[in-house]
Coordinates of C-alpha atoms and ligand atoms in Angstrom, one line a residue:
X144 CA 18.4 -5.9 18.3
X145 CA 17.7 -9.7 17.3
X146 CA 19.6 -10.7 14.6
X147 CA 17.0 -13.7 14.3
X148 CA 20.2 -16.0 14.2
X149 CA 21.1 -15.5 17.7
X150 CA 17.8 -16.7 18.6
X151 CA 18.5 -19.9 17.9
X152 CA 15.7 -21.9 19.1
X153 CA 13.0 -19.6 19.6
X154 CA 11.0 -21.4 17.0
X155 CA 8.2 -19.6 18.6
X156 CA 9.2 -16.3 17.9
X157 CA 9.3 -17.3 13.5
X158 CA 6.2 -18.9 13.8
X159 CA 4.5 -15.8 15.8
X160 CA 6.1 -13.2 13.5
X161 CA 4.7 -15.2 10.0
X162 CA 1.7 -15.6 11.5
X163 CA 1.5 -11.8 12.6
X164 CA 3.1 -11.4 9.1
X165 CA 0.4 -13.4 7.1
X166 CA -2.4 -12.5 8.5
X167 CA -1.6 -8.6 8.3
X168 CA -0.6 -8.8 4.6
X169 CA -4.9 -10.1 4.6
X170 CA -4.7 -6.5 3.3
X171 CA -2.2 -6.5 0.5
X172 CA -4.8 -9.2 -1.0
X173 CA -7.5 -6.7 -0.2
X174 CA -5.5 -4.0 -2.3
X175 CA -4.8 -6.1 -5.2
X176 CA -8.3 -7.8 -5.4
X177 CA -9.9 -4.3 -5.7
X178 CA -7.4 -2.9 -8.0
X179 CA -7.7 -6.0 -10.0
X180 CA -11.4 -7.2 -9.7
X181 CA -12.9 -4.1 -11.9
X182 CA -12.0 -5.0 -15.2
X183 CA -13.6 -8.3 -15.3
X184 CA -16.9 -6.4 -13.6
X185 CA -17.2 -3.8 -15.8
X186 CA -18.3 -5.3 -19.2
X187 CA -21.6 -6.4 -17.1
X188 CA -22.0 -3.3 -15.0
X189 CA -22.3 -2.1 -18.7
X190 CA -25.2 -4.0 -18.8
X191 CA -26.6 -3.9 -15.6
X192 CA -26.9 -0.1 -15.0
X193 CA -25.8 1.4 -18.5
X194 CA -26.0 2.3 -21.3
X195 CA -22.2 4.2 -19.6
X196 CA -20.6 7.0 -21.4
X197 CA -16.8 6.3 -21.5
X198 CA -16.1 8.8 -19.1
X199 CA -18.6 7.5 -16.2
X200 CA -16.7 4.0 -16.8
X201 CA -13.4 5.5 -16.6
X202 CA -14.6 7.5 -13.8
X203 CA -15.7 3.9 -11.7
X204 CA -12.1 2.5 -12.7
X205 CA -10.2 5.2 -11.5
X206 CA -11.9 7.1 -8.8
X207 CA -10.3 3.8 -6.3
X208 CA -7.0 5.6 -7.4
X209 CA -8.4 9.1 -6.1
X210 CA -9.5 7.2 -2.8
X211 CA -6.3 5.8 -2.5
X212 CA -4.6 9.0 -2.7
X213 CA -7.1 10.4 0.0
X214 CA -6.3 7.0 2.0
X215 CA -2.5 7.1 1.7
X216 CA -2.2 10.8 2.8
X217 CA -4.4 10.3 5.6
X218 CA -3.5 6.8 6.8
X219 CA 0.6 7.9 8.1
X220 CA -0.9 10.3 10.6
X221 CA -3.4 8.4 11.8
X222 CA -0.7 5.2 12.0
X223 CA 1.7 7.9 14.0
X224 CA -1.6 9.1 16.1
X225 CA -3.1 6.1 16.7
X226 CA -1.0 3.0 16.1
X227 CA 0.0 0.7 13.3
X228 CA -2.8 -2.0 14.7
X229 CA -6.3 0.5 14.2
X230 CA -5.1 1.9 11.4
X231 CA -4.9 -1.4 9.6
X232 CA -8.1 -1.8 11.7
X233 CA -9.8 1.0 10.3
X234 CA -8.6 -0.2 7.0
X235 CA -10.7 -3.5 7.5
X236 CA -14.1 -1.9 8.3
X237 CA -13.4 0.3 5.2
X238 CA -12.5 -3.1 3.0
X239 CA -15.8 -4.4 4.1
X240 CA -17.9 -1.7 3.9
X241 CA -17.0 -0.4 0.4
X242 CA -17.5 -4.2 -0.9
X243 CA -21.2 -4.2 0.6
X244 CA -22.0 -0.8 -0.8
X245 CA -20.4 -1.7 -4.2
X246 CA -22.4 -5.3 -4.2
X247 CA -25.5 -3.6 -3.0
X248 CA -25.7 -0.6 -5.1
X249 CA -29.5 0.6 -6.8
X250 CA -27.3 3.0 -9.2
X251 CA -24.0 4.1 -10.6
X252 CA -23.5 7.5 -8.5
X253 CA -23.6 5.1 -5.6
X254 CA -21.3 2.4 -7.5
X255 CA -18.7 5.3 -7.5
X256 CA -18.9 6.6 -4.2
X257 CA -18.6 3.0 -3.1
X258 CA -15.2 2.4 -5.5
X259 CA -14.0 5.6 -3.8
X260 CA -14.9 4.0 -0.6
X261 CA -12.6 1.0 -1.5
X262 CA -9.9 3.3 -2.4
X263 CA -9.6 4.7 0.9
X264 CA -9.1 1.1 2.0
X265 CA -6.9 0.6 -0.3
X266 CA -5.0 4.0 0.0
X267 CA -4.3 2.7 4.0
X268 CA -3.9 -0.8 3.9
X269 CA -0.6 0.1 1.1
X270 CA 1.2 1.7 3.8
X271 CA -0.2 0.4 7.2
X272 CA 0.4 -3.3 6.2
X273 CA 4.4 -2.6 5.5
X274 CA 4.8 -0.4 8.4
X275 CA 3.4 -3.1 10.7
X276 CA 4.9 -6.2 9.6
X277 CA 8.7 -4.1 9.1
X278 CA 8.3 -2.8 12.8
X279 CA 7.6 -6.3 14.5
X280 CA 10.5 -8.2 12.2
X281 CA 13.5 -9.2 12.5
X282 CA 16.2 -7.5 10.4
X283 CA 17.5 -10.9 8.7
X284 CA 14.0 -11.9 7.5
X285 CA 11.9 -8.6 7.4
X286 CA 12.4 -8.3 3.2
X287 CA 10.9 -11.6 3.4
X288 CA 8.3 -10.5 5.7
X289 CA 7.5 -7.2 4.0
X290 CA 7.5 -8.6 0.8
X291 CA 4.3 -11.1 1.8
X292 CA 2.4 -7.7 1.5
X293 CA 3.4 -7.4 -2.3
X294 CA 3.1 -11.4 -2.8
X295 CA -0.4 -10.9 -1.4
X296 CA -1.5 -8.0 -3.7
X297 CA -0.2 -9.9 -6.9
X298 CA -2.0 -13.1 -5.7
X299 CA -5.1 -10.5 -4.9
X300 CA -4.9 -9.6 -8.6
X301 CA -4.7 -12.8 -10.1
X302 CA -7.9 -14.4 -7.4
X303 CA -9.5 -11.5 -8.9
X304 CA -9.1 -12.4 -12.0
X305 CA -10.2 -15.8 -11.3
X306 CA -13.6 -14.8 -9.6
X307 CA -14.4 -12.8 -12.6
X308 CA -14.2 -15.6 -14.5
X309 CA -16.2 -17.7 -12.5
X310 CA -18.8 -15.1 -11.7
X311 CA -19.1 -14.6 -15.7
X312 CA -22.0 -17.5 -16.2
X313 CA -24.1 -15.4 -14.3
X314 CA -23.2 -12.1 -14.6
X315 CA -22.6 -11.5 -11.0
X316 CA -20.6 -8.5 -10.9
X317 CA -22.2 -7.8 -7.8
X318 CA -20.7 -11.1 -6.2
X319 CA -17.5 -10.3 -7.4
X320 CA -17.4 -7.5 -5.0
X321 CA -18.8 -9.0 -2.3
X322 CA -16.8 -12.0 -2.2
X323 CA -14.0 -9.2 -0.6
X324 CA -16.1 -9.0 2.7
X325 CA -14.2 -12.5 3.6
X326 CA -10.7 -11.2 3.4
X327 CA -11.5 -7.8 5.5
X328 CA -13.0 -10.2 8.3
X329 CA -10.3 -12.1 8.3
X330 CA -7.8 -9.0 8.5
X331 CA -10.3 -7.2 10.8
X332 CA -10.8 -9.9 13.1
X333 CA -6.8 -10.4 13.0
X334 CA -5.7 -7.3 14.0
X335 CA -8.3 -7.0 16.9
X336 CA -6.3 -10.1 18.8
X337 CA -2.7 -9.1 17.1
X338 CA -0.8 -7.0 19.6
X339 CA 0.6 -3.1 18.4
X340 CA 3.9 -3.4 17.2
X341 CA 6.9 -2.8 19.9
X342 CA 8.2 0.2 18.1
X343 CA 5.8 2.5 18.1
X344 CA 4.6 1.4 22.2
X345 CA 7.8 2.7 23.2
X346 CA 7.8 5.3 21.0
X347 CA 4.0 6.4 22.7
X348 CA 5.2 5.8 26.5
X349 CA 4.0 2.4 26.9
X350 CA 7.6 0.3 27.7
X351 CA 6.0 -3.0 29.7
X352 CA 3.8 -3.5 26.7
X353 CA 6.4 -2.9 24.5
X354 CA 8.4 -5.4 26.4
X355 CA 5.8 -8.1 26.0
X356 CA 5.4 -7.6 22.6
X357 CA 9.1 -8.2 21.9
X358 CA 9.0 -11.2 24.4
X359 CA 6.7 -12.9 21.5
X360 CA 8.5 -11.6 18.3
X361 CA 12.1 -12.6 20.2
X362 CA 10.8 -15.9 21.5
X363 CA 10.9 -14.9 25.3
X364 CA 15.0 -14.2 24.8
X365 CA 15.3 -11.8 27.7
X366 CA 18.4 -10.4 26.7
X367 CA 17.4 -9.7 23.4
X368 CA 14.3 -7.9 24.3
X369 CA 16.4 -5.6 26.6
X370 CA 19.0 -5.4 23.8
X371 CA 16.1 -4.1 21.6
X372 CA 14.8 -1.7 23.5
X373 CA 18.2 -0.2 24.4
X374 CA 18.5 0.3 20.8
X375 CA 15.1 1.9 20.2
X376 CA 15.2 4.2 23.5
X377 CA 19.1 5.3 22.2
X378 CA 17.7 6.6 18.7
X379 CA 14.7 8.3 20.3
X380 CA 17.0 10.1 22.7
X381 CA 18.8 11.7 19.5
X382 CA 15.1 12.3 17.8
X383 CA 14.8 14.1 21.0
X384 CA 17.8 16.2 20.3
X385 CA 17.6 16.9 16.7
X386 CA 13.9 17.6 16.0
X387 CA 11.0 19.8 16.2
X388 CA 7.7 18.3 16.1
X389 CA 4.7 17.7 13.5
X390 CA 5.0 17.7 9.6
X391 CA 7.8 20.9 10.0
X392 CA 9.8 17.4 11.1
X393 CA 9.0 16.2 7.1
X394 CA 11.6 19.6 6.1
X395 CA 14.5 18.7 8.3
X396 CA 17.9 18.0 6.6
X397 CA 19.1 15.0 7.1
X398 CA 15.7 13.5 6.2
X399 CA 16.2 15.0 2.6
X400 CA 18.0 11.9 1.3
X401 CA 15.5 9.2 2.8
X402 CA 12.6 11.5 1.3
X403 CA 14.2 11.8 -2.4
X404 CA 15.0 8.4 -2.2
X405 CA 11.0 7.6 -1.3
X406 CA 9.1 9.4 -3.0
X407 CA 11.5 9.0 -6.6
X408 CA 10.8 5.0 -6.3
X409 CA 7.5 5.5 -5.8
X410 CA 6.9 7.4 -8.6
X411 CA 9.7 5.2 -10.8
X412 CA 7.3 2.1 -9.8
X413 CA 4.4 4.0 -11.8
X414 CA 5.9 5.8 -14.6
X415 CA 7.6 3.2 -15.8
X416 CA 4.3 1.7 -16.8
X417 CA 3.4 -1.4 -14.4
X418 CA 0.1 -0.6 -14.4
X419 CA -0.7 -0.1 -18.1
X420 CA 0.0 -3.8 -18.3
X421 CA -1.9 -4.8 -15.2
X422 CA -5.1 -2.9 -16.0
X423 CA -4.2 -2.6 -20.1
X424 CA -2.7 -5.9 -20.9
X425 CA -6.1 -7.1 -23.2
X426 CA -5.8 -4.1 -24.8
X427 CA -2.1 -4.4 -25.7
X428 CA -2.6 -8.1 -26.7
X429 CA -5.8 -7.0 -29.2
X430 CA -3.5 -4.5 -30.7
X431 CA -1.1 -7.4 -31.4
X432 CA -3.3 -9.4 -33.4
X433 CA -5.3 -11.4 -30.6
X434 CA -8.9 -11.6 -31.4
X435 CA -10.5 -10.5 -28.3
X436 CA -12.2 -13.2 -25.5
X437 CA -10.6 -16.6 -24.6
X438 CA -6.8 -15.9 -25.9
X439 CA -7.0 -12.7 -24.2
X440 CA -8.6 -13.8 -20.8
X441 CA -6.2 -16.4 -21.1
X442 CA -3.3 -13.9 -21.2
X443 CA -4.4 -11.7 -18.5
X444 CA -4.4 -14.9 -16.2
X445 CA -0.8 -15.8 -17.3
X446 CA 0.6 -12.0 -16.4
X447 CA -0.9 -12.6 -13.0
X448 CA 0.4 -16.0 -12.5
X449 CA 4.0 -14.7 -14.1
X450 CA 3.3 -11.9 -11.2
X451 CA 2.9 -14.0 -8.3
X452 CA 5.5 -16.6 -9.2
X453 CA 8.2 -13.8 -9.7
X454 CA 7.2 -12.4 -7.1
X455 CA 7.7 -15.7 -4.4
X456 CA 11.1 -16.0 -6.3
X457 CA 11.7 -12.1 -4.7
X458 CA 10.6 -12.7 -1.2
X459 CA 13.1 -15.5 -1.1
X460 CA 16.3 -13.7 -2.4
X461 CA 15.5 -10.2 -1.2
X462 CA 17.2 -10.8 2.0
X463 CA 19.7 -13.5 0.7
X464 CA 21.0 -10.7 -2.5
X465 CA 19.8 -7.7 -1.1
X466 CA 17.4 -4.8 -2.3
X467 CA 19.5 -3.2 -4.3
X468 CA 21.1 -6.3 -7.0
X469 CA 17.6 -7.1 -7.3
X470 CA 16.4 -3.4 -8.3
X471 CA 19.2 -3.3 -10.9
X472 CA 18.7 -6.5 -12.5
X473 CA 15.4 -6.0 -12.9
X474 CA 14.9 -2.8 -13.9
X475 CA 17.4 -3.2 -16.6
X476 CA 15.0 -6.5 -17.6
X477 CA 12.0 -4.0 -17.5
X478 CA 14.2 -1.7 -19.7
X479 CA 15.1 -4.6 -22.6
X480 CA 11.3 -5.8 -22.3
X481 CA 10.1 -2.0 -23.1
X482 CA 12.0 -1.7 -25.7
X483 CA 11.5 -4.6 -27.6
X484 CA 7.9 -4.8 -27.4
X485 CA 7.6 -1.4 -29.0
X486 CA 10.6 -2.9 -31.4
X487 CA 7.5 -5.7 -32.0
X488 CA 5.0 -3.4 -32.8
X489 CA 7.4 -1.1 -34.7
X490 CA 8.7 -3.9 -37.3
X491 CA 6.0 -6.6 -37.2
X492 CA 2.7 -4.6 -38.6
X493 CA 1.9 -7.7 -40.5
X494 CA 3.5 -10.3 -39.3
X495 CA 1.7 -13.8 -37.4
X496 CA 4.2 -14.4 -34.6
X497 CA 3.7 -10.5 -33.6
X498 CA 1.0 -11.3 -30.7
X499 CA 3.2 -14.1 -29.6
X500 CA 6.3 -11.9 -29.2
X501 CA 4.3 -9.2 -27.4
X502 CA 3.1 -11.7 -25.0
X503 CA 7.1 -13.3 -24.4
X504 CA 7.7 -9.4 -23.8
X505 CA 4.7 -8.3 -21.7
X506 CA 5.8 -11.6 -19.6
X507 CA 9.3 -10.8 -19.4
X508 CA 8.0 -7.3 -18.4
X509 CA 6.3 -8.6 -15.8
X510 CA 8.7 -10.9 -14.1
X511 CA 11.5 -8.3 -14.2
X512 CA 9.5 -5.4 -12.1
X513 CA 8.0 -8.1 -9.6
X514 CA 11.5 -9.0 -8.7
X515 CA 12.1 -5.5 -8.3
X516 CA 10.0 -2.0 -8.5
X517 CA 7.1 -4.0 -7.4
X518 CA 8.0 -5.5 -3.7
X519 CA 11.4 -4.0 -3.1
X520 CA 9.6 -0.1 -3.4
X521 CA 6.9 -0.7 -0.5
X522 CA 9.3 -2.6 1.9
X523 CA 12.4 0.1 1.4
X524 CA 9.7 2.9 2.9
X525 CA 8.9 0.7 5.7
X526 CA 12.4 0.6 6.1
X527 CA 14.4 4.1 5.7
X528 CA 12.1 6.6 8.0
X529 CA 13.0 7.6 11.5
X530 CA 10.6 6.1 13.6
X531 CA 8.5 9.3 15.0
X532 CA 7.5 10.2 11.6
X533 CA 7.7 7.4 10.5
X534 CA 3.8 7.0 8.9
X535 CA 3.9 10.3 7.6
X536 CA 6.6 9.6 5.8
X537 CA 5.4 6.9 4.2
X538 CA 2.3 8.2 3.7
X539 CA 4.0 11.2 1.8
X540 CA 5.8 8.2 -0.6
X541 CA 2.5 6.3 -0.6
X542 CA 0.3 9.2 -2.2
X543 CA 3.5 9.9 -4.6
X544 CA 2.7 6.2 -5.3
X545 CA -0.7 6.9 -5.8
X546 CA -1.1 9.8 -7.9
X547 CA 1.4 8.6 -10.6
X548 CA -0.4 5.7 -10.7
X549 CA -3.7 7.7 -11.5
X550 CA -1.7 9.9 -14.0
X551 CA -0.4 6.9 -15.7
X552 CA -3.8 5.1 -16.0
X553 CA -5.7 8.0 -17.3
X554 CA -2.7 9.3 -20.1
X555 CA -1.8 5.3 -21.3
X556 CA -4.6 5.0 -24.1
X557 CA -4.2 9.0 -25.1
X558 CA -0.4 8.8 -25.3
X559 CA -1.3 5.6 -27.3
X560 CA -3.5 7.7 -29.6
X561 CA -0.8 10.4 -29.8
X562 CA 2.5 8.2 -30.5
X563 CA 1.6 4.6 -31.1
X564 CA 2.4 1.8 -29.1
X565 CA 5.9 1.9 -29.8
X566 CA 6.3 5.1 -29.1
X567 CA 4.6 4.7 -25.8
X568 CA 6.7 1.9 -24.7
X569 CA 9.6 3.3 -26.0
X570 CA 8.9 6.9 -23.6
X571 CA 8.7 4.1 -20.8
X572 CA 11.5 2.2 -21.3
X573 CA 13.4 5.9 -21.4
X574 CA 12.1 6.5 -18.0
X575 CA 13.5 2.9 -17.0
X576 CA 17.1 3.9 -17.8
X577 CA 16.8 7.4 -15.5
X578 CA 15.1 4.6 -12.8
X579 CA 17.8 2.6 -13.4
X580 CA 20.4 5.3 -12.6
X581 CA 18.5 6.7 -9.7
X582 CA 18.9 3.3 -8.5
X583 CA 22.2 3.4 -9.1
X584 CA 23.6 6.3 -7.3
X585 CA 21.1 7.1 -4.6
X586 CA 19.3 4.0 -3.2
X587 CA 21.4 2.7 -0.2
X588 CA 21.0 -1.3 0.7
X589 CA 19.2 -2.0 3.6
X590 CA 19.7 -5.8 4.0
X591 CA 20.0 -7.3 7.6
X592 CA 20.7 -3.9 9.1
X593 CA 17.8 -2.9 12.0
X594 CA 15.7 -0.2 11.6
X595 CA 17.5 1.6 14.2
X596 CA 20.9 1.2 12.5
X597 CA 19.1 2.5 9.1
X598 CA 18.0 5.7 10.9
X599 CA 20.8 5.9 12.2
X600 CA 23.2 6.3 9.6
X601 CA 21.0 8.6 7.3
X602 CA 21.4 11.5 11.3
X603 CA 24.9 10.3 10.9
X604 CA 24.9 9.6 14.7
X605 CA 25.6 5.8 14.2
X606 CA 24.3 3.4 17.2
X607 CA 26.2 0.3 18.1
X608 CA 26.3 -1.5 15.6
X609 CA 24.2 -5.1 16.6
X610 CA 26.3 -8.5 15.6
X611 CA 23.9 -8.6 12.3
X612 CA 25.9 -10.2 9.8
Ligands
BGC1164 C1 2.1 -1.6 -7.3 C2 0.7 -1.7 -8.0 C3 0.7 -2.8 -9.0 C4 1.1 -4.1 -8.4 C5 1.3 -5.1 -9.4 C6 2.3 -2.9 -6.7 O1 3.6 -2.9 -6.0 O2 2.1 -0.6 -6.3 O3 0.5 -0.4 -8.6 O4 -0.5 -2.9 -9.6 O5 2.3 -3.9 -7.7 O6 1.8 -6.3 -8.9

């Protein structure tokens, strides 16, 4: 397989993999702009279509989580089925058809059937847009590569921020919505002219086209493409061997590790609370003494631009350190941050400086999981499955993703009720340390190594090894 190096020259090849890369990752902006966009809409959906009860409004925040889950479980076998390239198709017809239905809605019923709608977008695009851009990298820059997705969804968040804002003069909730319908054309129309990936041609019986797609991503480099392909064909030969077929495939042995390993970071990525500050943070900072409206709006933009510049500083080191120095160091930040904010609320009742030390701690927060949990999770399942299951084994680790996240959102403000904030943060930063330590001992690094060699050593049949330093 290309070790990117050896292709010295093939300027072609970088440029058509980012651009392959970029425009894919259209729909990690998708998934953070709809995740995001809600909770500057809903004070004038309030308005608009209310009076709400608190549990319709809960109801139009979360059902996108339900979608999702609905999304992520379906979108691995359809990616397996039907290729990396309509699935993320299919995603972008969803993206644009949920945003007209949401902007265009007489009533709420149809507000939430349309959020729902989204979700299933949403649910997809998290584990189509990974899958695709891994399987046409190369292994020196595919962290890089992968990592756009997560770049895109934190710089989806904070746009999304931004166009509530703007939209606020007017009231346009609905436009907030609809301003979505740009990035699914520009993902839908992009993956109708980008090619399927090589990997999973081969893996359906269609070698020439697989070759030509390599002869793009490899820069024309003959040798390398066969090289490739020699690898690919040698680890389906032993998935031949080894496996029986459809989700019984999920069950067998040697998959266990890859599985655990999964499905535990997706669910560490949630429960340790990421999302309480995303969707939450206001909330937290009015608790802290912040009188609500401009110093809070203020805030919410500074997590997302802390989230999006923490984030670039992780696609550049994630394949320069590694994934797994990065998941350490900041999961342990994640762990300090937890505990002192709840340390803030705990000794500073009273005290002026207490909503600026929440903020320090909600930013350092911040900064510590998107250098870690946040981009290093989605690319490690793009990364660890054998390659004939491969979607429906991240789809499995996508809806784990998913339905903590749900969990999380619906028990923040009653576990908030039950223990206090420092309690709360305090439970989280408990469930930092065991993340820490799963870290630790289980998750293997995966840095510069092909996808092939990855598979590879979790069967224990190792392939020759490529000349990837
Ligand atoms: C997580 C989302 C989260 C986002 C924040 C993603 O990796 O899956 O739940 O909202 O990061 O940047």
């Amino acid at each position: 397989m290309s070790t990117g190096n050896s292709n010295a020259g093939s300027g072609e090849q970088t440029t058509f993999v980012k651009v392959a890369a970029a425009i894919t990752a259209t729909g990690g902006l998708l998934f953070g702009y709809d995740t995001g966009v809600i909770s500057g809409a809903l004070l004038f959906i309030r308005e608009d279509l209310g009076p709400l009860s608190d549990l319709v409004q809960g109801l139009i925040v979360s059902v996108l989580l339900v979608g999702a889950v609905v999304g992520a479980i379906s979108g691995g076998a359809l990616a397996d089925r039907f290729g990396r390239r309509w699935t993320a198709l299919l995603a972008a017809i969803i993206f644009a058809v949920g945003a007209l239905i949401v902007a265009l809605t007489p009533t709420v019923e149809i507000l939430i059937f349309g959020r729902f709608v989204l979700g299933l977008g949403v649910g997809l695009a998290s584990l189509v847009v990974p899958l695709y851009i891994a399987e046409i990298a190369p292994p020196d820059t595919r962290g890089a590569l992968v990592s756009l997705n997560q770049l895109m969804i934190t710089i989806g968040i904070l746009v999304s921020y931004l166009v509530g804002v703007a939209f606020t003069p007017i009231e346009g909730w609905r436009w907030m919505f609809a301003v979505a319908i740009i990035p699914a054309a520009v993902l839908g129309v992009g993956m109708f002219y980008l090619p399927e990936t090589p990997r999973w041609l081969y893996e359906n019986g269609f070698a020439e086209r697989a070759r030509n797609v390599l002869r793009r991503t490899l820069g024309g480099n003959e040798a390398e493409v066969e090289r490739e392909i020699e690898e690919i064909e040698e680890i389906r030969r032993v998935e031949e061997e080894q496996e029986q077929v459809g989700y019984a495939e999920l069950l067998q042995p040697f998959l266990r590790p890859a599985l655990i390993i999964g499905i535990g970071l997706a669910i560490f990525q949630q429960i340790t609370g990421i999302n309480t500050v995303i969707y939450y943070a206001p909330t937290t900072l009015e608790a802290a003494g912040f009188s609500p409206g401009g110093a809070i709006v203020a805030t919410s933009l500074g997590v997302g631009v802390v989230n999006v510049g923490f984030t670039i500083l992780a696609v550049w080191l994630i394949d320069k350190l590694g994934r797994r120095p990065l998941l350490l160091i900041g999961v342990a930040g994640m762990v300090v941050s937890l505990f002192m904010l709840g340390l803030v609320f705990r000794l500073g009742a009273d005290s002026p400086s207490l909503g600026v030390l929440a903020t320090g701690c909600l930013a350092l927060y911040i900064a510590s999981f998107a250098i870690s949990l946040g981009p290093v999770f989605w690319l490690m399942i793009s990364e660890i499955y054998p390659l004939n299951i491969r979607g429906k084994a991240m789809s499995m680790a996508s809806l784990a993703n998913w339905g903590s996240n749900f969990i999380v959102s619906l028990t923040f403000l009653l576990l908030i009720s039950a223990f206090g904030q420092t309690g709360t943060f305090w439970l989280y930063a408990a469930i930092g340390v065991i993340t820490w330590l799963f870290v630790y001992f289980l998750v293997p690094e995966t840095k510069g190594r092909t996808l092939e060699e990855i598979e590879a050593d979790f069967r224990g049949t190792p392939v020759a090894p490529s000349d990837v330093g």
